[in-house]
Amino acid sequence: MTAIQPHDRVLITGASGVIGVALVSELRTHGYTSIVAVSSREYDLRRQRATARLFREAQPEAVFHLAARVYGI
């Protein structure tokens, strides 16, 4: 396995959460230019068709799956 490179298309699910926002910022800081950041408002990953559509549209080379249902502390 090789490390992701700044030119690779990176998909981040859960990108509107605390960790997702931080990861997007960190990747951009390090020169990553092809970031596909999505939230549950855009794709309901509990639905197979929505998930398949996301991967078809994004065509990622790397995925950070941070999506989760969080109900507070």
JSON list of N, CA and C in Angstrom, two decimals:
[
{"chain": "A", "resi": 1, "resn": "MET", "atom": "N", "xyz": [0.84, -1.17, 0.00]},
{"chain": "A", "resi": 1, "resn": "MET", "atom": "CA", "xyz": [0.00, 0.00, 0.00]},
{"chain": "A", "resi": 1, "resn": "MET", "atom": "C", "xyz": [0.89, 1.24, 0.00]},
{"chain": "A", "resi": 2, "resn": "THR", "atom": "N", "xyz": [0.47, 2.25, -0.77]},
{"chain": "A", "resi": 2, "resn": "THR", "atom": "CA", "xyz": [1.23, 3.50, -0.82]},
{"chain": "A", "resi": 2, "resn": "THR", "atom": "C", "xyz": [0.44, 4.61, -0.12]},
{"chain": "A", "resi": 3, "resn": "ALA", "atom": "N", "xyz": [1.15, 5.60, 0.33]},
{"chain": "A", "resi": 3, "resn": "ALA", "atom": "CA", "xyz": [0.52, 6.74, 0.98]},
{"chain": "A", "resi": 3, "resn": "ALA", "atom": "C", "xyz": [-0.21, 7.59, -0.05]},
{"chain": "A", "resi": 4, "resn": "ILE", "atom": "N", "xyz": [-1.24, 8.28, 0.40]},
{"chain": "A", "resi": 4, "resn": "ILE", "atom": "CA", "xyz": [-1.94, 9.16, -0.52]},
{"chain": "A", "resi": 4, "resn": "ILE", "atom": "C", "xyz": [-1.06, 10.36, -0.84]},
{"chain": "A", "resi": 5, "resn": "GLN", "atom": "N", "xyz": [-1.25, 10.88, -2.03]},
{"chain": "A", "resi": 5, "resn": "GLN", "atom": "CA", "xyz": [-0.46, 12.01, -2.52]},
{"chain": "A", "resi": 5, "resn": "GLN", "atom": "C", "xyz": [-1.37, 13.24, -2.66]},
{"chain": "A", "resi": 6, "resn": "PRO", "atom": "N", "xyz": [-0.79, 14.44, -2.62]},
{"chain": "A", "resi": 6, "resn": "PRO", "atom": "CA", "xyz": [-1.60, 15.66, -2.71]},
{"chain": "A", "resi": 6, "resn": "PRO", "atom": "C", "xyz": [-2.48, 15.77, -3.95]},
{"chain": "A", "resi": 7, "resn": "HIS", "atom": "N", "xyz": [-2.15, 15.09, -5.02]},
{"chain": "A", "resi": 7, "resn": "HIS", "atom": "CA", "xyz": [-2.96, 15.15, -6.24]},
{"chain": "A", "resi": 7, "resn": "HIS", "atom": "C", "xyz": [-4.06, 14.09, -6.26]},
{"chain": "A", "resi": 8, "resn": "ASP", "atom": "N", "xyz": [-4.06, 13.15, -5.32]},
{"chain": "A", "resi": 8, "resn": "ASP", "atom": "CA", "xyz": [-5.08, 12.09, -5.27]},
{"chain": "A", "resi": 8, "resn": "ASP", "atom": "C", "xyz": [-6.44, 12.68, -4.88]},
{"chain": "A", "resi": 9, "resn": "ARG", "atom": "N", "xyz": [-7.49, 12.11, -5.43]},
{"chain": "A", "resi": 9, "resn": "ARG", "atom": "CA", "xyz": [-8.85, 12.51, -5.06]},
{"chain": "A", "resi": 9, "resn": "ARG", "atom": "C", "xyz": [-9.18, 11.82, -3.74]},
{"chain": "A", "resi": 10, "resn": "VAL", "atom": "N", "xyz": [-9.48, 12.62, -2.72]},
{"chain": "A", "resi": 10, "resn": "VAL", "atom": "CA", "xyz": [-9.74, 12.13, -1.38]},
{"chain": "A", "resi": 10, "resn": "VAL", "atom": "C", "xyz": [-11.20, 12.39, -1.01]},
{"chain": "A", "resi": 11, "resn": "LEU", "atom": "N", "xyz": [-11.90, 11.33, -0.64]},
{"chain": "A", "resi": 11, "resn": "LEU", "atom": "CA", "xyz": [-13.29, 11.43, -0.20]},
{"chain": "A", "resi": 11, "resn": "LEU", "atom": "C", "xyz": [-13.31, 11.42, 1.32]},
{"chain": "A", "resi": 12, "resn": "ILE", "atom": "N", "xyz": [-14.02, 12.40, 1.90]},
{"chain": "A", "resi": 12, "resn": "ILE", "atom": "CA", "xyz": [-14.19, 12.46, 3.35]},
{"chain": "A", "resi": 12, "resn": "ILE", "atom": "C", "xyz": [-15.68, 12.46, 3.64]},
{"chain": "A", "resi": 13, "resn": "THR", "atom": "N", "xyz": [-16.16, 11.38, 4.28]},
{"chain": "A", "resi": 13, "resn": "THR", "atom": "CA", "xyz": [-17.55, 11.36, 4.73]},
{"chain": "A", "resi": 13, "resn": "THR", "atom": "C", "xyz": [-17.57, 11.94, 6.14]},
{"chain": "A", "resi": 14, "resn": "GLY", "atom": "N", "xyz": [-18.70, 12.51, 6.51]},
{"chain": "A", "resi": 14, "resn": "GLY", "atom": "CA", "xyz": [-18.77, 13.14, 7.82]},
{"chain": "A", "resi": 14, "resn": "GLY", "atom": "C", "xyz": [-17.97, 14.42, 7.87]},
{"chain": "A", "resi": 15, "resn": "ALA", "atom": "N", "xyz": [-17.84, 15.08, 6.75]},
{"chain": "A", "resi": 15, "resn": "ALA", "atom": "CA", "xyz": [-16.97, 16.25, 6.65]},
{"chain": "A", "resi": 15, "resn": "ALA", "atom": "C", "xyz": [-17.50, 17.47, 7.39]},
{"chain": "A", "resi": 16, "resn": "SER", "atom": "N", "xyz": [-18.77, 17.46, 7.81]},
{"chain": "A", "resi": 16, "resn": "SER", "atom": "CA", "xyz": [-19.30, 18.61, 8.54]},
{"chain": "A", "resi": 16, "resn": "SER", "atom": "C", "xyz": [-19.15, 18.45, 10.05]},
{"chain": "A", "resi": 17, "resn": "GLY", "atom": "N", "xyz": [-18.65, 17.31, 10.50]},
{"chain": "A", "resi": 17, "resn": "GLY", "atom": "CA", "xyz": [-18.42, 17.08, 11.92]},
{"chain": "A", "resi": 17, "resn": "GLY", "atom": "C", "xyz": [-17.10, 17.69, 12.38]},
{"chain": "A", "resi": 18, "resn": "VAL", "atom": "N", "xyz": [-16.87, 17.65, 13.66]},
{"chain": "A", "resi": 18, "resn": "VAL", "atom": "CA", "xyz": [-15.67, 18.25, 14.24]},
{"chain": "A", "resi": 18, "resn": "VAL", "atom": "C", "xyz": [-14.40, 17.66, 13.63]},
{"chain": "A", "resi": 19, "resn": "ILE", "atom": "N", "xyz": [-14.31, 16.35, 13.59]},
{"chain": "A", "resi": 19, "resn": "ILE", "atom": "CA", "xyz": [-13.10, 15.70, 13.05]},
{"chain": "A", "resi": 19, "resn": "ILE", "atom": "C", "xyz": [-13.01, 15.91, 11.55]},
{"chain": "A", "resi": 20, "resn": "GLY", "atom": "N", "xyz": [-14.14, 15.82, 10.85]},
{"chain": "A", "resi": 20, "resn": "GLY", "atom": "CA", "xyz": [-14.15, 16.02, 9.40]},
{"chain": "A", "resi": 20, "resn": "GLY", "atom": "C", "xyz": [-13.67, 17.41, 9.01]},
{"chain": "A", "resi": 21, "resn": "VAL", "atom": "N", "xyz": [-14.17, 18.43, 9.69]},
{"chain": "A", "resi": 21, "resn": "VAL", "atom": "CA", "xyz": [-13.76, 19.81, 9.42]},
{"chain": "A", "resi": 21, "resn": "VAL", "atom": "C", "xyz": [-12.25, 19.96, 9.65]},
{"chain": "A", "resi": 22, "resn": "ALA", "atom": "N", "xyz": [-11.76, 19.40, 10.73]},
{"chain": "A", "resi": 22, "resn": "ALA", "atom": "CA", "xyz": [-10.32, 19.48, 11.04]},
{"chain": "A", "resi": 22, "resn": "ALA", "atom": "C", "xyz": [-9.49, 18.75, 9.99]},
{"chain": "A", "resi": 23, "resn": "LEU", "atom": "N", "xyz": [-9.97, 17.58, 9.54]},
{"chain": "A", "resi": 23, "resn": "LEU", "atom": "CA", "xyz": [-9.22, 16.82, 8.54]},
{"chain": "A", "resi": 23, "resn": "LEU", "atom": "C", "xyz": [-9.17, 17.57, 7.20]},
{"chain": "A", "resi": 24, "resn": "VAL", "atom": "N", "xyz": [-10.29, 18.12, 6.78]},
{"chain": "A", "resi": 24, "resn": "VAL", "atom": "CA", "xyz": [-10.30, 18.89, 5.53]},
{"chain": "A", "resi": 24, "resn": "VAL", "atom": "C", "xyz": [-9.31, 20.04, 5.62]},
{"chain": "A", "resi": 25, "resn": "SER", "atom": "N", "xyz": [-9.31, 20.75, 6.72]},
{"chain": "A", "resi": 25, "resn": "SER", "atom": "CA", "xyz": [-8.39, 21.87, 6.91]},
{"chain": "A", "resi": 25, "resn": "SER", "atom": "C", "xyz": [-6.94, 21.40, 6.88]},
{"chain": "A", "resi": 26, "resn": "GLU", "atom": "N", "xyz": [-6.67, 20.32, 7.56]},
{"chain": "A", "resi": 26, "resn": "GLU", "atom": "CA", "xyz": [-5.29, 19.79, 7.62]},
{"chain": "A", "resi": 26, "resn": "GLU", "atom": "C", "xyz": [-4.81, 19.34, 6.24]},
{"chain": "A", "resi": 27, "resn": "LEU", "atom": "N", "xyz": [-5.66, 18.65, 5.50]},
{"chain": "A", "resi": 27, "resn": "LEU", "atom": "CA", "xyz": [-5.27, 18.21, 4.16]},
{"chain": "A", "resi": 27, "resn": "LEU", "atom": "C", "xyz": [-5.00, 19.40, 3.25]},
{"chain": "A", "resi": 28, "resn": "ARG", "atom": "N", "xyz": [-5.87, 20.40, 3.31]},
{"chain": "A", "resi": 28, "resn": "ARG", "atom": "CA", "xyz": [-5.65, 21.60, 2.48]},
{"chain": "A", "resi": 28, "resn": "ARG", "atom": "C", "xyz": [-4.36, 22.30, 2.86]},
{"chain": "A", "resi": 29, "resn": "THR", "atom": "N", "xyz": [-4.07, 22.36, 4.15]},
{"chain": "A", "resi": 29, "resn": "THR", "atom": "CA", "xyz": [-2.83, 22.96, 4.63]},
{"chain": "A", "resi": 29, "resn": "THR", "atom": "C", "xyz": [-1.61, 22.25, 4.04]},
{"chain": "A", "resi": 30, "resn": "HIS", "atom": "N", "xyz": [-1.74, 20.95, 3.83]},
{"chain": "A", "resi": 30, "resn": "HIS", "atom": "CA", "xyz": [-0.62, 20.16, 3.30]},
{"chain": "A", "resi": 30, "resn": "HIS", "atom": "C", "xyz": [-0.68, 20.00, 1.78]},
{"chain": "A", "resi": 31, "resn": "GLY", "atom": "N", "xyz": [-1.47, 20.82, 1.11]},
{"chain": "A", "resi": 31, "resn": "GLY", "atom": "CA", "xyz": [-1.43, 20.87, -0.34]},
{"chain": "A", "resi": 31, "resn": "GLY", "atom": "C", "xyz": [-2.37, 19.95, -1.09]},
{"chain": "A", "resi": 32, "resn": "TYR", "atom": "N", "xyz": [-3.27, 19.29, -0.39]},
{"chain": "A", "resi": 32, "resn": "TYR", "atom": "CA", "xyz": [-4.23, 18.41, -1.08]},
{"chain": "A", "resi": 32, "resn": "TYR", "atom": "C", "xyz": [-5.27, 19.29, -1.78]},
{"chain": "A", "resi": 33, "resn": "THR", "atom": "N", "xyz": [-5.47, 19.05, -3.05]},
{"chain": "A", "resi": 33, "resn": "THR", "atom": "CA", "xyz": [-6.30, 19.93, -3.85]},
{"chain": "A", "resi": 33, "resn": "THR", "atom": "C", "xyz": [-7.59, 19.28, -4.35]},
{"chain": "A", "resi": 34, "resn": "SER", "atom": "N", "xyz": [-7.69, 17.99, -4.28]},
{"chain": "A", "resi": 34, "resn": "SER", "atom": "CA", "xyz": [-8.87, 17.28, -4.80]},
{"chain": "A", "resi": 34, "resn": "SER", "atom": "C", "xyz": [-9.59, 16.57, -3.66]},
{"chain": "A", "resi": 35, "resn": "ILE", "atom": "N", "xyz": [-10.26, 17.37, -2.84]},
{"chain": "A", "resi": 35, "resn": "ILE", "atom": "CA", "xyz": [-10.96, 16.84, -1.68]},
{"chain": "A", "resi": 35, "resn": "ILE", "atom": "C", "xyz": [-12.46, 16.87, -1.94]},
{"chain": "A", "resi": 36, "resn": "VAL", "atom": "N", "xyz": [-13.10, 15.73, -1.79]},
{"chain": "A", "resi": 36, "resn": "VAL", "atom": "CA", "xyz": [-14.55, 15.63, -1.90]},
{"chain": "A", "resi": 36, "resn": "VAL", "atom": "C", "xyz": [-15.07, 15.44, -0.48]},
{"chain": "A", "resi": 37, "resn": "ALA", "atom": "N", "xyz": [-15.63, 16.50, 0.09]},
{"chain": "A", "resi": 37, "resn": "ALA", "atom": "CA", "xyz": [-16.08, 16.49, 1.48]},
{"chain": "A", "resi": 37, "resn": "ALA", "atom": "C", "xyz": [-17.60, 16.46, 1.50]},
{"chain": "A", "resi": 38, "resn": "VAL", "atom": "N", "xyz": [-18.18, 15.40, 2.06]},
{"chain": "A", "resi": 38, "resn": "VAL", "atom": "CA", "xyz": [-19.64, 15.26, 2.05]},
{"chain": "A", "resi": 38, "resn": "VAL", "atom": "C", "xyz": [-20.19, 15.05, 3.46]},
{"chain": "A", "resi": 39, "resn": "SER", "atom": "N", "xyz": [-21.45, 15.42, 3.60]},
{"chain": "A", "resi": 39, "resn": "SER", "atom": "CA", "xyz": [-22.15, 15.22, 4.87]},
{"chain": "A", "resi": 39, "resn": "SER", "atom": "C", "xyz": [-23.41, 14.41, 4.61]},
{"chain": "A", "resi": 40, "resn": "SER", "atom": "N", "xyz": [-24.11, 14.05, 5.67]},
{"chain": "A", "resi": 40, "resn": "SER", "atom": "CA", "xyz": [-25.33, 13.25, 5.53]},
{"chain": "A", "resi": 40, "resn": "SER", "atom": "C", "xyz": [-26.44, 14.03, 4.84]},
{"chain": "A", "resi": 41, "resn": "ARG", "atom": "N", "xyz": [-26.33, 15.34, 4.81]},
{"chain": "A", "resi": 41, "resn": "ARG", "atom": "CA", "xyz": [-27.33, 16.15, 4.08]},
{"chain": "A", "resi": 41, "resn": "ARG", "atom": "C", "xyz": [-27.25, 15.88, 2.59]},
{"chain": "A", "resi": 42, "resn": "GLU", "atom": "N", "xyz": [-26.07, 15.53, 2.12]},
{"chain": "A", "resi": 42, "resn": "GLU", "atom": "CA", "xyz": [-25.87, 15.30, 0.69]},
{"chain": "A", "resi": 42, "resn": "GLU", "atom": "C", "xyz": [-26.07, 13.83, 0.29]},
{"chain": "A", "resi": 43, "resn": "TYR", "atom": "N", "xyz": [-25.61, 12.92, 1.12]},
{"chain": "A", "resi": 43, "resn": "TYR", "atom": "CA", "xyz": [-25.68, 11.49, 0.84]},
{"chain": "A", "resi": 43, "resn": "TYR", "atom": "C", "xyz": [-26.03, 10.74, 2.11]},
{"chain": "A", "resi": 44, "resn": "ASP", "atom": "N", "xyz": [-27.08, 9.96, 2.06]},
{"chain": "A", "resi": 44, "resn": "ASP", "atom": "CA", "xyz": [-27.45, 9.12, 3.21]},
{"chain": "A", "resi": 44, "resn": "ASP", "atom": "C", "xyz": [-26.73, 7.78, 3.02]},
{"chain": "A", "resi": 45, "resn": "LEU", "atom": "N", "xyz": [-25.61, 7.62, 3.69]},
{"chain": "A", "resi": 45, "resn": "LEU", "atom": "CA", "xyz": [-24.77, 6.43, 3.50]},
{"chain": "A", "resi": 45, "resn": "LEU", "atom": "C", "xyz": [-25.39, 5.16, 4.06]},
{"chain": "A", "resi": 46, "resn": "ARG", "atom": "N", "xyz": [-26.53, 5.29, 4.73]},
{"chain": "A", "resi": 46, "resn": "ARG", "atom": "CA", "xyz": [-27.27, 4.10, 5.17]},
{"chain": "A", "resi": 46, "resn": "ARG", "atom": "C", "xyz": [-28.02, 3.47, 4.01]},
{"chain": "A", "resi": 47, "resn": "ARG", "atom": "N", "xyz": [-28.10, 4.19, 2.91]},
{"chain": "A", "resi": 47, "resn": "ARG", "atom": "CA", "xyz": [-28.80, 3.73, 1.71]},
{"chain": "A", "resi": 47, "resn": "ARG", "atom": "C", "xyz": [-27.79, 3.28, 0.66]},
{"chain": "A", "resi": 48, "resn": "GLN", "atom": "N", "xyz": [-27.90, 2.05, 0.24]},
{"chain": "A", "resi": 48, "resn": "GLN", "atom": "CA", "xyz": [-26.93, 1.49, -0.70]},
{"chain": "A", "resi": 48, "resn": "GLN", "atom": "C", "xyz": [-26.86, 2.29, -2.00]},
{"chain": "A", "resi": 49, "resn": "ARG", "atom": "N", "xyz": [-28.00, 2.69, -2.52]},
{"chain": "A", "resi": 49, "resn": "ARG", "atom": "CA", "xyz": [-27.99, 3.45, -3.79]},
{"chain": "A", "resi": 49, "resn": "ARG", "atom": "C", "xyz": [-27.30, 4.80, -3.64]},
{"chain": "A", "resi": 50, "resn": "ALA", "atom": "N", "xyz": [-27.54, 5.46, -2.52]},
{"chain": "A", "resi": 50, "resn": "ALA", "atom": "CA", "xyz": [-26.89, 6.76, -2.29]},
{"chain": "A", "resi": 50, "resn": "ALA", "atom": "C", "xyz": [-25.38, 6.58, -2.16]},
{"chain": "A", "resi": 51, "resn": "THR", "atom": "N", "xyz": [-24.97, 5.53, -1.48]},
{"chain": "A", "resi": 51, "resn": "THR", "atom": "CA", "xyz": [-23.54, 5.25, -1.31]},
{"chain": "A", "resi": 51, "resn": "THR", "atom": "C", "xyz": [-22.90, 4.92, -2.65]},
{"chain": "A", "resi": 52, "resn": "ALA", "atom": "N", "xyz": [-23.56, 4.11, -3.45]},
{"chain": "A", "resi": 52, "resn": "ALA", "atom": "CA", "xyz": [-23.04, 3.76, -4.78]},
{"chain": "A", "resi": 52, "resn": "ALA", "atom": "C", "xyz": [-22.93, 5.01, -5.65]},
{"chain": "A", "resi": 53, "resn": "ARG", "atom": "N", "xyz": [-23.94, 5.89, -5.58]},
{"chain": "A", "resi": 53, "resn": "ARG", "atom": "CA", "xyz": [-23.92, 7.12, -6.36]},
{"chain": "A", "resi": 53, "resn": "ARG", "atom": "C", "xyz": [-22.76, 8.01, -5.93]},
{"chain": "A", "resi": 54, "resn": "LEU", "atom": "N", "xyz": [-22.52, 8.11, -4.62]},
{"chain": "A", "resi": 54, "resn": "LEU", "atom": "CA", "xyz": [-21.40, 8.90, -4.12]},
{"chain": "A", "resi": 54, "resn": "LEU", "atom": "C", "xyz": [-20.08, 8.40, -4.70]},
{"chain": "A", "resi": 55, "resn": "PHE", "atom": "N", "xyz": [-19.85, 7.10, -4.63]},
{"chain": "A", "resi": 55, "resn": "PHE", "atom": "CA", "xyz": [-18.58, 6.56, -5.12]},
{"chain": "A", "resi": 55, "resn": "PHE", "atom": "C", "xyz": [-18.47, 6.68, -6.64]},
{"chain": "A", "resi": 56, "resn": "ARG", "atom": "N", "xyz": [-19.58, 6.55, -7.33]},
{"chain": "A", "resi": 56, "resn": "ARG", "atom": "CA", "xyz": [-19.58, 6.71, -8.78]},
{"chain": "A", "resi": 56, "resn": "ARG", "atom": "C", "xyz": [-19.24, 8.15, -9.16]},
{"chain": "A", "resi": 57, "resn": "GLU", "atom": "N", "xyz": [-19.82, 9.10, -8.45]},
{"chain": "A", "resi": 57, "resn": "GLU", "atom": "CA", "xyz": [-19.59, 10.51, -8.75]},
{"chain": "A", "resi": 57, "resn": "GLU", "atom": "C", "xyz": [-18.21, 10.99, -8.28]},
{"chain": "A", "resi": 58, "resn": "ALA", "atom": "N", "xyz": [-17.80, 10.58, -7.11]},
{"chain": "A", "resi": 58, "resn": "ALA", "atom": "CA", "xyz": [-16.54, 11.07, -6.54]},
{"chain": "A", "resi": 58, "resn": "ALA", "atom": "C", "xyz": [-15.31, 10.37, -7.12]},
{"chain": "A", "resi": 59, "resn": "GLN", "atom": "N", "xyz": [-15.42, 9.10, -7.41]},
{"chain": "A", "resi": 59, "resn": "GLN", "atom": "CA", "xyz": [-14.30, 8.30, -7.91]},
{"chain": "A", "resi": 59, "resn": "GLN", "atom": "C", "xyz": [-13.03, 8.52, -7.07]},
{"chain": "A", "resi": 60, "resn": "PRO", "atom": "N", "xyz": [-13.13, 8.27, -5.77]},
{"chain": "A", "resi": 60, "resn": "PRO", "atom": "CA", "xyz": [-11.99, 8.55, -4.88]},
{"chain": "A", "resi": 60, "resn": "PRO", "atom": "C", "xyz": [-10.86, 7.55, -5.02]},
{"chain": "A", "resi": 61, "resn": "GLU", "atom": "N", "xyz": [-9.67, 8.03, -4.73]},
{"chain": "A", "resi": 61, "resn": "GLU", "atom": "CA", "xyz": [-8.50, 7.16, -4.63]},
{"chain": "A", "resi": 61, "resn": "GLU", "atom": "C", "xyz": [-8.19, 6.82, -3.18]},
{"chain": "A", "resi": 62, "resn": "ALA", "atom": "N", "xyz": [-8.76, 7.62, -2.28]},
{"chain": "A", "resi": 62, "resn": "ALA", "atom": "CA", "xyz": [-8.61, 7.38, -0.84]},
{"chain": "A", "resi": 62, "resn": "ALA", "atom": "C", "xyz": [-9.90, 7.83, -0.15]},
{"chain": "A", "resi": 63, "resn": "VAL", "atom": "N", "xyz": [-10.25, 7.14, 0.94]},
{"chain": "A", "resi": 63, "resn": "VAL", "atom": "CA", "xyz": [-11.48, 7.46, 1.68]},
{"chain": "A", "resi": 63, "resn": "VAL", "atom": "C", "xyz": [-11.18, 7.55, 3.17]},
{"chain": "A", "resi": 64, "resn": "PHE", "atom": "N", "xyz": [-11.67, 8.63, 3.77]},
{"chain": "A", "resi": 64, "resn": "PHE", "atom": "CA", "xyz": [-11.70, 8.77, 5.22]},
{"chain": "A", "resi": 64, "resn": "PHE", "atom": "C", "xyz": [-13.17, 8.71, 5.60]},
{"chain": "A", "resi": 65, "resn": "HIS", "atom": "N", "xyz": [-13.58, 7.62, 6.20]},
{"chain": "A", "resi": 65, "resn": "HIS", "atom": "CA", "xyz": [-14.99, 7.43, 6.55]},
{"chain": "A", "resi": 65, "resn": "HIS", "atom": "C", "xyz": [-15.19, 7.87, 8.00]},
{"chain": "A", "resi": 66, "resn": "LEU", "atom": "N", "xyz": [-15.71, 9.09, 8.16]},
{"chain": "A", "resi": 66, "resn": "LEU", "atom": "CA", "xyz": [-15.91, 9.67, 9.48]},
{"chain": "A", "resi": 66, "resn": "LEU", "atom": "C", "xyz": [-17.39, 9.85, 9.80]},
{"chain": "A", "resi": 67, "resn": "ALA", "atom": "N", "xyz": [-18.25, 9.43, 8.91]},
{"chain": "A", "resi": 67, "resn": "ALA", "atom": "CA", "xyz": [-19.69, 9.62, 9.10]},
{"chain": "A", "resi": 67, "resn": "ALA", "atom": "C", "xyz": [-20.18, 8.79, 10.28]},
{"chain": "A", "resi": 68, "resn": "ALA", "atom": "N", "xyz": [-21.04, 9.41, 11.08]},
{"chain": "A", "resi": 68, "resn": "ALA", "atom": "CA", "xyz": [-21.61, 8.71, 12.22]},
{"chain": "A", "resi": 68, "resn": "ALA", "atom": "C", "xyz": [-22.86, 9.45, 12.68]},
{"chain": "A", "resi": 69, "resn": "ARG", "atom": "N", "xyz": [-23.71, 8.76, 13.35]},
{"chain": "A", "resi": 69, "resn": "ARG", "atom": "CA", "xyz": [-24.85, 9.40, 13.99]},
{"chain": "A", "resi": 69, "resn": "ARG", "atom": "C", "xyz": [-24.42, 9.76, 15.40]},
{"chain": "A", "resi": 70, "resn": "VAL", "atom": "N", "xyz": [-24.44, 11.04, 15.70]},
{"chain": "A", "resi": 70, "resn": "VAL", "atom": "CA", "xyz": [-24.03, 11.51, 17.02]},
{"chain": "A", "resi": 70, "resn": "VAL", "atom": "C", "xyz": [-25.22, 12.21, 17.66]},
{"chain": "A", "resi": 71, "resn": "TYR", "atom": "N", "xyz": [-25.54, 11.78, 18.85]},
{"chain": "A", "resi": 71, "resn": "TYR", "atom": "CA", "xyz": [-26.72, 12.32, 19.52]},
{"chain": "A", "resi": 71, "resn": "TYR", "atom": "C", "xyz": [-26.37, 13.20, 20.70]},
{"chain": "A", "resi": 72, "resn": "GLY", "atom": "N", "xyz": [-25.16, 13.67, 20.78]},
{"chain": "A", "resi": 72, "resn": "GLY", "atom": "CA", "xyz": [-24.76, 14.55, 21.87]},
{"chain": "A", "resi": 72, "resn": "GLY", "atom": "C", "xyz": [-24.13, 13.80, 23.02]},
{"chain": "A", "resi": 73, "resn": "ILE", "atom": "N", "xyz": [-23.69, 14.55, 23.98]},
{"chain": "A", "resi": 73, "resn": "ILE", "atom": "CA", "xyz": [-23.01, 13.94, 25.13]},
{"chain": "A", "resi": 73, "resn": "ILE", "atom": "C", "xyz": [-24.01, 13.57, 26.18]}
]
